[in-house]
mmCIF file of C-alpha atoms in Angstrom:
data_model
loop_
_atom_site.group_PDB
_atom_site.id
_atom_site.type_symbol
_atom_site.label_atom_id
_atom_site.label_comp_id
_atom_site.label_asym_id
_atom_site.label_seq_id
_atom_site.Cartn_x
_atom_site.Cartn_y
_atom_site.Cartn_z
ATOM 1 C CA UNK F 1 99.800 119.483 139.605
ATOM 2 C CA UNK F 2 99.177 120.140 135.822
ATOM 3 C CA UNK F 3 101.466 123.237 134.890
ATOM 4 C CA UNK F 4 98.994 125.939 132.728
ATOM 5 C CA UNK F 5 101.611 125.717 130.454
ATOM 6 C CA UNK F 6 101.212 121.912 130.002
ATOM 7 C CA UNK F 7 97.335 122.302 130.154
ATOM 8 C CA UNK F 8 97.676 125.505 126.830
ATOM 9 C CA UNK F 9 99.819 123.047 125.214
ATOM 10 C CA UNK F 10 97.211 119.885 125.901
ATOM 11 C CA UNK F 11 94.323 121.687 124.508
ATOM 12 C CA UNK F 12 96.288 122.780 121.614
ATOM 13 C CA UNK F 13 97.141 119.444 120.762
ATOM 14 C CA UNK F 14 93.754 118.137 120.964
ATOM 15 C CA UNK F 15 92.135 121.007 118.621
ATOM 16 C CA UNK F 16 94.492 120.007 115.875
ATOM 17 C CA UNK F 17 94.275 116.042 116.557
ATOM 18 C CA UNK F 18 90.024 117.274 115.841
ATOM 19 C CA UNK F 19 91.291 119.015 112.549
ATOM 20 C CA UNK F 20 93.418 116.448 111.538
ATOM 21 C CA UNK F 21 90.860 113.707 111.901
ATOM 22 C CA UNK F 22 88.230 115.913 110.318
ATOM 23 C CA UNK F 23 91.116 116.165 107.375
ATOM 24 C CA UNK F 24 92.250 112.558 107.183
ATOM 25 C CA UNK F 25 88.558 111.407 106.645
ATOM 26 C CA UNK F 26 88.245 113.025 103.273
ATOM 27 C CA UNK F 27 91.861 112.308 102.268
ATOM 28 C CA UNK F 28 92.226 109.025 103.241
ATOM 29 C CA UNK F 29 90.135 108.229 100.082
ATOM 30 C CA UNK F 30 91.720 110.316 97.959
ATOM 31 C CA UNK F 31 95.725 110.706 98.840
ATOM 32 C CA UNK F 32 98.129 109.144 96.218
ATOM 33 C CA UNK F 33 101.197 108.757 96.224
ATOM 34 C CA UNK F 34 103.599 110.963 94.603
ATOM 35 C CA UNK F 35 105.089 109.863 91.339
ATOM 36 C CA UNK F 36 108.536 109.839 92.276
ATOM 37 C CA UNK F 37 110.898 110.357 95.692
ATOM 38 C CA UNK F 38 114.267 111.875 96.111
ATOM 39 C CA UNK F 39 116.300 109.154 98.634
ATOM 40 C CA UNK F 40 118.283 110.180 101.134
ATOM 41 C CA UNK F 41 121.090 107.755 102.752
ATOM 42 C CA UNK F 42 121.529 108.306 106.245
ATOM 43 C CA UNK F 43 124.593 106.859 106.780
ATOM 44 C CA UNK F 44 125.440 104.754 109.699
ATOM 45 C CA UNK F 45 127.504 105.191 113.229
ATOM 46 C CA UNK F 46 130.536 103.798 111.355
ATOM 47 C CA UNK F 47 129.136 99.908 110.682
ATOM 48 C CA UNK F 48 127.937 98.275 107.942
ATOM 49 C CA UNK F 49 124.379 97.941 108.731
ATOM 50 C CA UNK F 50 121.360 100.825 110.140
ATOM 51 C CA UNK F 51 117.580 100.548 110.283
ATOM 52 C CA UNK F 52 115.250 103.578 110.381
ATOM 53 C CA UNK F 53 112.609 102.588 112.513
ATOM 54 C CA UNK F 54 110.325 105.974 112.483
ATOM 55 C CA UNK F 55 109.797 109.732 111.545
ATOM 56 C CA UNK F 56 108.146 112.558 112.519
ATOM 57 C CA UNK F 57 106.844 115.231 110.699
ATOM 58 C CA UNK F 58 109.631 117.504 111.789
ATOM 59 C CA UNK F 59 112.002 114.957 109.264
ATOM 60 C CA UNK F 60 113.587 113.457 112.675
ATOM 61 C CA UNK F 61 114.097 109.893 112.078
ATOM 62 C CA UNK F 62 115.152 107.113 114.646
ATOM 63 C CA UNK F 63 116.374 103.434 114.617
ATOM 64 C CA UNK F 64 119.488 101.691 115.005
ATOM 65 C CA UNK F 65 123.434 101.361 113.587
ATOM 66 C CA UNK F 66 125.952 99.293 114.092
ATOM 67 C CA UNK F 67 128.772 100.615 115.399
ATOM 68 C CA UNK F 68 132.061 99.830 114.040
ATOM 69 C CA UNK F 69 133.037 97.945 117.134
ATOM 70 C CA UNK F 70 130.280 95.799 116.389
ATOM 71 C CA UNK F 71 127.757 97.408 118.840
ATOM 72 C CA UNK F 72 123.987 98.098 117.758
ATOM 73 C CA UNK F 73 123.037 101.670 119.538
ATOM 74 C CA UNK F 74 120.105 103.818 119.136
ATOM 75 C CA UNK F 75 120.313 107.212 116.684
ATOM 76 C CA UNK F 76 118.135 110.181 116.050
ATOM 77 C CA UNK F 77 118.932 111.876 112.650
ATOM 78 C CA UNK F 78 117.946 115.265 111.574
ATOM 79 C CA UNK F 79 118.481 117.260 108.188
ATOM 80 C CA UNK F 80 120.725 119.948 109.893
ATOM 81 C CA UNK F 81 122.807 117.658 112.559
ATOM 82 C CA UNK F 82 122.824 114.515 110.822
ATOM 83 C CA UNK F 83 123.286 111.175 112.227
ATOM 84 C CA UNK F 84 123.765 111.493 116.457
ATOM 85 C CA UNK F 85 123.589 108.184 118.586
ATOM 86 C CA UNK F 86 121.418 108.318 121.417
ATOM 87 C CA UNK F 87 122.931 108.421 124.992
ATOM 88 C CA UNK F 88 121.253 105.875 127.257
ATOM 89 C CA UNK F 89 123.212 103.986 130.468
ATOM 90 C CA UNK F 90 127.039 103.983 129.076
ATOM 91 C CA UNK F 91 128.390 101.678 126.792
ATOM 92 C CA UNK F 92 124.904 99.239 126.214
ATOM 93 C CA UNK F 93 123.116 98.216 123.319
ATOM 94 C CA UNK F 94 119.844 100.326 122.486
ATOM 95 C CA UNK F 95 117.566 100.746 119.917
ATOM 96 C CA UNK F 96 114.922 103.662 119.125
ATOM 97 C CA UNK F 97 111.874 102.384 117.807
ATOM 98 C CA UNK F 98 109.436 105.888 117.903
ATOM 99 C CA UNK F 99 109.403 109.958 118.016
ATOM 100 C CA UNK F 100 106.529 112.116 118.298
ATOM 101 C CA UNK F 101 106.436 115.418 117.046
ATOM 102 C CA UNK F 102 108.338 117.096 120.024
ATOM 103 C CA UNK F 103 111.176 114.895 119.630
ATOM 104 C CA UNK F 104 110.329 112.558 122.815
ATOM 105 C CA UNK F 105 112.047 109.184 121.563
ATOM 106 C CA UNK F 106 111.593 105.666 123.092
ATOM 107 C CA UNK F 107 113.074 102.240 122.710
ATOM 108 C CA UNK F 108 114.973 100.132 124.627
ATOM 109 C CA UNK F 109 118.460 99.882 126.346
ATOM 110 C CA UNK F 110 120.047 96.723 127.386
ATOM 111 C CA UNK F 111 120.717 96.973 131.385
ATOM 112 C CA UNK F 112 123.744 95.658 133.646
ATOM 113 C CA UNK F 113 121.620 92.172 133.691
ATOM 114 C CA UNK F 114 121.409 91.797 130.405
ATOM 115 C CA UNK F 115 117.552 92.655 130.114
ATOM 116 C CA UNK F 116 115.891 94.661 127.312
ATOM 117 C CA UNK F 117 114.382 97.442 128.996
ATOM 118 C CA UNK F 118 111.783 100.267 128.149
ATOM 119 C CA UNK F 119 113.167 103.990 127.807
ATOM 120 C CA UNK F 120 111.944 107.746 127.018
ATOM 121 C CA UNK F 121 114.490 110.333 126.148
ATOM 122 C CA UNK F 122 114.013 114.138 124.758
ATOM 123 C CA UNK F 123 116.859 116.744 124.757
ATOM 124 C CA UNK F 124 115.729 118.470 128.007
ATOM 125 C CA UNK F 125 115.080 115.339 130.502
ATOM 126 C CA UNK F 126 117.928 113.210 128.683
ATOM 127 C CA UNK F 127 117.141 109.535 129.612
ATOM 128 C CA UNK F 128 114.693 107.951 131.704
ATOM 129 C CA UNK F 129 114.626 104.036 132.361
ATOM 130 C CA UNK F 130 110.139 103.479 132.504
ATOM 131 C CA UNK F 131 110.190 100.532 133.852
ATOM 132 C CA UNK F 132 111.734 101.057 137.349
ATOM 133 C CA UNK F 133 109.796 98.303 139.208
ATOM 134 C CA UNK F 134 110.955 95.104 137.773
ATOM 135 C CA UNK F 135 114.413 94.043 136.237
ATOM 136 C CA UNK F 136 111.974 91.943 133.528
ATOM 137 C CA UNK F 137 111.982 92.295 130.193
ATOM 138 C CA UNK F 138 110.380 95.352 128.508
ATOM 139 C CA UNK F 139 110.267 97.607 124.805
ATOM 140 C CA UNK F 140 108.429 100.596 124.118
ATOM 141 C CA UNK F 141 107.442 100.457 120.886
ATOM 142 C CA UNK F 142 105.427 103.871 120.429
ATOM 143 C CA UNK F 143 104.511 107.534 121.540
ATOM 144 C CA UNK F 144 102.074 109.773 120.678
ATOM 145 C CA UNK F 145 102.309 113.886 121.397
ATOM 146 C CA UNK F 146 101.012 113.751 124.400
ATOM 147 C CA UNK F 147 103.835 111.634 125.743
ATOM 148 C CA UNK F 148 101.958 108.241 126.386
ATOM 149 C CA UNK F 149 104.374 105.188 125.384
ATOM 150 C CA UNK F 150 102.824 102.025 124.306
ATOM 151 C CA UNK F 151 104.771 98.752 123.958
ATOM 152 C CA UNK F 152 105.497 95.187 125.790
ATOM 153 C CA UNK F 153 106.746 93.998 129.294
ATOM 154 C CA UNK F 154 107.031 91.012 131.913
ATOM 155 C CA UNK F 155 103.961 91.393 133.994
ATOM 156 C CA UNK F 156 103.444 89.647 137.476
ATOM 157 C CA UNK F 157 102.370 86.378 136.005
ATOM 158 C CA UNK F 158 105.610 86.051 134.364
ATOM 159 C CA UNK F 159 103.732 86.837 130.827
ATOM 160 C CA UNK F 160 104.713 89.471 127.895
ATOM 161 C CA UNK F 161 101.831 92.326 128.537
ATOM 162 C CA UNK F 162 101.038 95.129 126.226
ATOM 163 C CA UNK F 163 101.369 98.385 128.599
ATOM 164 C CA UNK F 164 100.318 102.379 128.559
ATOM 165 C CA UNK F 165 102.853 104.574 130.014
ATOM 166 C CA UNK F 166 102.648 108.130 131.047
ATOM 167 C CA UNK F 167 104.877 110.314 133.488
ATOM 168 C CA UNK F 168 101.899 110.588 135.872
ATOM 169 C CA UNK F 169 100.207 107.334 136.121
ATOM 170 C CA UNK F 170 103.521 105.574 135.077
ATOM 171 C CA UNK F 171 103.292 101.460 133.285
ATOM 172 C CA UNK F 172 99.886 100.409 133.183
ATOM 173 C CA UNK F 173 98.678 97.087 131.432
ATOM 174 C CA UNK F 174 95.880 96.581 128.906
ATOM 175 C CA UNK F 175 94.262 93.675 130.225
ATOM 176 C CA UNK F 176 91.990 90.665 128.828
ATOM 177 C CA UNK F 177 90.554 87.923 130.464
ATOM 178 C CA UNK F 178 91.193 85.621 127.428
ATOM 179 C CA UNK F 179 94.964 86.921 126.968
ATOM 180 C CA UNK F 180 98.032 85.151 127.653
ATOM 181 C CA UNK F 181 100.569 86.936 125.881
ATOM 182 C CA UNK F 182 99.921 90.621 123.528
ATOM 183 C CA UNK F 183 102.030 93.213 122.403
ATOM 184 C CA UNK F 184 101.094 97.167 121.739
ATOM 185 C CA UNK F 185 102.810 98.753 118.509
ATOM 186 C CA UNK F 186 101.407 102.327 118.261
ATOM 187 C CA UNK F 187 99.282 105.292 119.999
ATOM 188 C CA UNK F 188 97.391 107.989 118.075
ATOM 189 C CA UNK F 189 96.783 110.931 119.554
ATOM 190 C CA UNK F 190 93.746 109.679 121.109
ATOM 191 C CA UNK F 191 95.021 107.179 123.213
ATOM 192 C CA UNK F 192 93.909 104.630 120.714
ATOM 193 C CA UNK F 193 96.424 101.540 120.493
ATOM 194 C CA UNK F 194 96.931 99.162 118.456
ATOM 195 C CA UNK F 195 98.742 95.976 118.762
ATOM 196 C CA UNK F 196 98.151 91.834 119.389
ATOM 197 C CA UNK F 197 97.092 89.454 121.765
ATOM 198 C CA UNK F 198 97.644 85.648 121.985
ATOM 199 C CA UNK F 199 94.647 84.116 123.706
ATOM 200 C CA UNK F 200 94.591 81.249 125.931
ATOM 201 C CA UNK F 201 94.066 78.551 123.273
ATOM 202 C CA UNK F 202 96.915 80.010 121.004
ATOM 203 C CA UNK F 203 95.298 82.355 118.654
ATOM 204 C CA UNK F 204 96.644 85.295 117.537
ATOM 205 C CA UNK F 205 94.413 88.386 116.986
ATOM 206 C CA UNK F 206 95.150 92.046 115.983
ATOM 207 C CA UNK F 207 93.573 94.588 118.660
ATOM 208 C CA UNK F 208 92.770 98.211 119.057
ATOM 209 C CA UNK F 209 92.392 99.369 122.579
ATOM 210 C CA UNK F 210 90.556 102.494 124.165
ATOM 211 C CA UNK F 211 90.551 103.526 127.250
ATOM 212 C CA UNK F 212 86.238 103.479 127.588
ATOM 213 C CA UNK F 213 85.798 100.244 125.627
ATOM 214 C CA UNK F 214 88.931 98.113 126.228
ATOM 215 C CA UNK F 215 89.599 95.708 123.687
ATOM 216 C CA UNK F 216 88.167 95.184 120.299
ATOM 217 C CA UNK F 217 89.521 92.193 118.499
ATOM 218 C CA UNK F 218 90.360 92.827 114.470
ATOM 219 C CA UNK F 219 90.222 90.095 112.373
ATOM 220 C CA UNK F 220 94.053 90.583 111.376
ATOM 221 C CA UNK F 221 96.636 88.340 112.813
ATOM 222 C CA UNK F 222 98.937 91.470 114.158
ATOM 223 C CA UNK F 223 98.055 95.360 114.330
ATOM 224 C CA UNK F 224 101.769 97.654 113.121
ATOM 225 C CA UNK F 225 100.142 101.181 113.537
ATOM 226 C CA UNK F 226 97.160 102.960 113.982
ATOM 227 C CA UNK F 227 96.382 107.085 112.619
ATOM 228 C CA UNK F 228 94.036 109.694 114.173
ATOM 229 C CA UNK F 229 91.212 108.908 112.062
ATOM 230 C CA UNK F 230 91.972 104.614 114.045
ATOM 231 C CA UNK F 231 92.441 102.932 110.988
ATOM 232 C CA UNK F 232 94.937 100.214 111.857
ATOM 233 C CA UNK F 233 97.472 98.625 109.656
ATOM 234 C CA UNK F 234 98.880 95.209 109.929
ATOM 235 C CA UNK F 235 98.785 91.721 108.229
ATOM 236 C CA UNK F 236 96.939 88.501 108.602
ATOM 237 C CA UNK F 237 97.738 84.510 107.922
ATOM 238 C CA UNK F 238 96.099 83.837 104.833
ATOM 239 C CA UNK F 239 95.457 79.704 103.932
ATOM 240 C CA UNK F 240 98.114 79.201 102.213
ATOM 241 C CA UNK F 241 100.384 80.007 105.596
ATOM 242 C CA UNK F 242 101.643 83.333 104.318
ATOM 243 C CA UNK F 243 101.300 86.938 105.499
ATOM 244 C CA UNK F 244 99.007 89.069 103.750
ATOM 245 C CA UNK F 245 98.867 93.193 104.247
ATOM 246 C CA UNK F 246 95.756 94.508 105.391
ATOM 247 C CA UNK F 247 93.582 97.929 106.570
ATOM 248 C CA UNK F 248 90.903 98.213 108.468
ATOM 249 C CA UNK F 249 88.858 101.268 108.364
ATOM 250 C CA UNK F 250 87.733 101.669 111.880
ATOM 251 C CA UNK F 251 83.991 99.726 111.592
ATOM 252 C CA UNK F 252 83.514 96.765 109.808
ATOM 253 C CA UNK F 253 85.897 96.783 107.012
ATOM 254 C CA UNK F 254 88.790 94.615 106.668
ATOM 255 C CA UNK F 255 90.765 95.195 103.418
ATOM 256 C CA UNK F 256 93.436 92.602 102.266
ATOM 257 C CA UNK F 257 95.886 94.669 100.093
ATOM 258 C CA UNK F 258 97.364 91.888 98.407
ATOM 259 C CA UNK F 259 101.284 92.216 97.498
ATOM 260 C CA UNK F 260 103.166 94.038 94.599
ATOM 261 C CA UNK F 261 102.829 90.733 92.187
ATOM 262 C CA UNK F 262 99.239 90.804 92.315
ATOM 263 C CA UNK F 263 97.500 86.962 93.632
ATOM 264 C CA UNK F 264 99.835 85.052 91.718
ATOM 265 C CA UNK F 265 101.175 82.105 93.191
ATOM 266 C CA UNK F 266 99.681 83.080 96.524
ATOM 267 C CA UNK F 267 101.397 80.145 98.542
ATOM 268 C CA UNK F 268 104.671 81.645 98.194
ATOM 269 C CA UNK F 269 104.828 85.657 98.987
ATOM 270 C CA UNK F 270 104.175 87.428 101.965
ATOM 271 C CA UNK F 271 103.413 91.238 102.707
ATOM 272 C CA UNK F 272 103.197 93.438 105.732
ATOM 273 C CA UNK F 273 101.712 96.804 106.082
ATOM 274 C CA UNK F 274 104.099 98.650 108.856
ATOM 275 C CA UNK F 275 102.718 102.118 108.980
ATOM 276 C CA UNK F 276 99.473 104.470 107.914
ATOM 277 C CA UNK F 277 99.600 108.305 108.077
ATOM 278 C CA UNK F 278 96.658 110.516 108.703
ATOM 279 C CA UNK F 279 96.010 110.771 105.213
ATOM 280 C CA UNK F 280 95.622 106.821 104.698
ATOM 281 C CA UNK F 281 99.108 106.115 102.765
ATOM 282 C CA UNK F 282 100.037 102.788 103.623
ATOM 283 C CA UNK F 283 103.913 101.562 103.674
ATOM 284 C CA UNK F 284 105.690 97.902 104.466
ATOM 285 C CA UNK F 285 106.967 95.288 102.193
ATOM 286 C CA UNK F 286 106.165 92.747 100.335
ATOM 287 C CA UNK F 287 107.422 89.673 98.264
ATOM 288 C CA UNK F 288 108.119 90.246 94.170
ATOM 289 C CA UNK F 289 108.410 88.320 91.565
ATOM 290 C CA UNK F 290 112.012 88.808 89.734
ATOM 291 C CA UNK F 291 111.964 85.942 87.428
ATOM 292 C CA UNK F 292 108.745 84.579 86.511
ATOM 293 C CA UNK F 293 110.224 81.586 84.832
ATOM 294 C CA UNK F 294 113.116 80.567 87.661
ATOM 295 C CA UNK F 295 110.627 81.376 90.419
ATOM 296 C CA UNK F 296 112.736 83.972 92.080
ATOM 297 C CA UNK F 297 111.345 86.562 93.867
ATOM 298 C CA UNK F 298 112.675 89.268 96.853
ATOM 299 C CA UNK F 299 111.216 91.242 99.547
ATOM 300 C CA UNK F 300 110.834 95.065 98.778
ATOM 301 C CA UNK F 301 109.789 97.900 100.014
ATOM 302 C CA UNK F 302 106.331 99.173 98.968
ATOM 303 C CA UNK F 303 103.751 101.963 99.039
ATOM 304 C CA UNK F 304 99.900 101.606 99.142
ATOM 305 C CA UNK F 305 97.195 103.904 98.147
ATOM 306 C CA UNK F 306 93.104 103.456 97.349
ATOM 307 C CA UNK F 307 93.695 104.724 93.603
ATOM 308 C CA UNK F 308 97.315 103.341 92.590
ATOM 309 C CA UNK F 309 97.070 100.514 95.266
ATOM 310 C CA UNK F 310 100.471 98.900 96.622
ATOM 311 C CA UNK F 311 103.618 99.850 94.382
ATOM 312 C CA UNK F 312 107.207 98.964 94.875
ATOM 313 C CA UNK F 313 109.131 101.975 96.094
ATOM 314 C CA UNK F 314 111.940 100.638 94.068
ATOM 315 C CA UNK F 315 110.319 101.901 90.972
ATOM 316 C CA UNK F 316 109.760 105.833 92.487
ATOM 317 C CA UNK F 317 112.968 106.155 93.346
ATOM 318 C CA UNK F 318 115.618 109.047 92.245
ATOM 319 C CA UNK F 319 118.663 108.479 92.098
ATOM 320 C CA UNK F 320 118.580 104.358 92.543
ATOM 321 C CA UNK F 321 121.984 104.065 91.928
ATOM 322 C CA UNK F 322 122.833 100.601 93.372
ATOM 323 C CA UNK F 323 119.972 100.754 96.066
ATOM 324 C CA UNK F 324 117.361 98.085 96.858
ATOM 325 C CA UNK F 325 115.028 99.310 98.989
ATOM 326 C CA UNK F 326 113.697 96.055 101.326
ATOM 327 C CA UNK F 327 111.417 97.323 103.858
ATOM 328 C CA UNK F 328 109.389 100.685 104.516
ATOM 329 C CA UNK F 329 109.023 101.062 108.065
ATOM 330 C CA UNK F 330 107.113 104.425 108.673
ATOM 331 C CA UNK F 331 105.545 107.089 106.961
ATOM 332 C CA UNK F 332 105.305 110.791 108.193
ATOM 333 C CA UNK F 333 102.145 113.169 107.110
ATOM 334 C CA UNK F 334 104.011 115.206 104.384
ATOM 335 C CA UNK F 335 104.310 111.441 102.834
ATOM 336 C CA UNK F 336 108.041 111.121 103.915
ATOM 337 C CA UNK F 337 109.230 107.231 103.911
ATOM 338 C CA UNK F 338 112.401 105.594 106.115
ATOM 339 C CA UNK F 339 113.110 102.062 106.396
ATOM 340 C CA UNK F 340 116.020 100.394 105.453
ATOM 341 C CA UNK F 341 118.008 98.394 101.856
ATOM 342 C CA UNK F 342 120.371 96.906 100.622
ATOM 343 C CA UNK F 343 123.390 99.784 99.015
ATOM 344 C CA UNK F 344 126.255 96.937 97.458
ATOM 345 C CA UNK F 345 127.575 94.761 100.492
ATOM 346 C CA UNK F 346 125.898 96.973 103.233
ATOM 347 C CA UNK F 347 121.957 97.891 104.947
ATOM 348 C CA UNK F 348 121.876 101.195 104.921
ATOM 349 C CA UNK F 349 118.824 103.626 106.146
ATOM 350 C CA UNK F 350 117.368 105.329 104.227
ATOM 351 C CA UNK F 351 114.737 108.596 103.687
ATOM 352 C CA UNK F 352 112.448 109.087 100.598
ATOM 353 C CA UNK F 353 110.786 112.570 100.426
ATOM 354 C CA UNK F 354 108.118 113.567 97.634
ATOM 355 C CA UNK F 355 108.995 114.775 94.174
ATOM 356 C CA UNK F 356 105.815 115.144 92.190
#
């Protein structure tokens, strides 16, 4: 039975996600992004190396650290408690890969067999292992506010399904006839997903899902994220065998965003778009050129919108010090960035919030 509580709390949710798609229709032409960020280092949980994975618009972040025994566990960070790890089943591996805006965090945890395995974890219910009915592989890779957890898993036929999870209906599978292997990334508030399949005769396609009209194929090679207004975010093979960034608007429009150096020498640089907010800023990374005449380029983090198109993140940043920012992994809707760089000899998370 559905607690009035739970139901108040529901409808809430839903009015806003309505306001908020409403809002990100007329932004997501117009949002820029801001002329320069203040960076936060996050520190790790004592090693030399932590990702940021995600944030929510609370400025909770999650990912992963390495420990300084060596061991990669999950964290949730916060601007008043810092860097905390994230207690799963003792002393195992884990990584947090998503947090929604009540602070319901999922990932995985390695198990006594040695199997990646889906959790969901939140200060009040503490940690909860969502795939109780197999000991096969599985990741949860996203949650929206309502709780529903999207990510990958060893179904029946011994094959990597994308699945839905809630605490009422528990791990259900998106299905296609066509599908032998697909993966889901992210959940709007909807219950839109977005992810990819690999079909029978080994092509990979991007997909949204919804529950009423199942599967729509994209013509993108892998779908990162999708917002409330269900544009997705991803990249695509382009000829020349590289990864190219692209959005898709939700219809019929497919938009290749190119990388920071512009089309030059297309054959050799790749980008990746990792994560929209509702107001259609874009982050990922994406190949550079660093010296034009020695060919050297390097991967770096970058920031897309419709009017400034993509930018390197590198060039927003206050202070740099001795940062290189290499990947942006998510992006919150008051335009706060985490991902991860290179500070001197170690990868270090990291948070960029608005300036100007």
């Amino acid at each position: 039975m559905t607690s009035s509580k739970s139901m108040t709390q529901k409808m809430q949710l839903t009015q806003v996600s309505s306001k908020l798609q409403n809002l990100s229709v007329t932004k997501s032409n117009t949002a820029t992004a801001a002329s320069s960020y203040a960076l936060t280092d996050l520190g790790t949980l004592g090693g030399h190396l932590c990702v940021a994975k995600d944030i929510n618009d609370s400025t909770q972040i999650v990912g992963y650290s390495i420990t300084s025994s060596g061991q990669r566990r999950a964290f949730v960070w916060s601007p008043n408690k810092g860097m905390e790890y994230i207690d799963t089943l003792g002393d195992t591996s884990n990584c947090a890969y998503s947090i929604n805006d009540y602070g319901q965090i999922v990932g995985y945890f390695v198990s006594d067999s040695g199997q990646r395995k889906a959790f969901i974890w939140d200060e009040t219910k503490g940690f909860q292992n969502i795939n109780t009915e197999s000991d096969d592989f599985s990741e949860a890779y996203g949650i929206n506010n309502f709780g529903q957890v999207v990510g990958s898993a060893i179904s029946g036929d011994c094959h990597r399904k994308a699945f839905v999870w809630d605490s009422k209906n528990g791990m259900e599978y998106i299905n296609s006839s066509s599908e032998i292997e697909s993966i889901a990334y992210s959940i709007n508030n909807f219950g839109e997903v977005a992810g990819y399949s690999l079909s029978s005769d080994f092509i990979l396609k991007a997909f949204v899902w919804k529950i009423n009209k199942g599967i729509q194929e994209l013509p993108g090679f892998l779908g990162s994220d999708i917002n409330i207004s269900g544009q997705v975010v991803g990249f695509y093979a382009v000829p020349e065998d590289n990864n190219r960034a692209f959005l898709w608007d939700g219809s019929n429009k497919f938009q290749d965003l190119s990388t920071i150096s512009g089309n030059v020498n297309l054959q050799f640089f790749d980008s990746e778009a990792n994560s929209i907010n509702n107001s259609g800023l874009i982050v990922g990374h994406s190949d550079r050129i660093m010296d034009e005449e020695q060919e050297l380029w390097g991967k770096k983090a970058f920031i897309w919108d419709s009017v400034n198109k993509m930018q390197d993140l590198n060039d927003l940043i206050y202070p740099a010090n001795d940062w290189i920012l290499r990947e942006a992994q998510a992006i919150n809707n008051h335009g706060q960035i985490v991902g991860w760089g290179n500070k001197g000899q170690s990868r270090h998370a990291f948070l960029l919030t608005p300036i100007s």
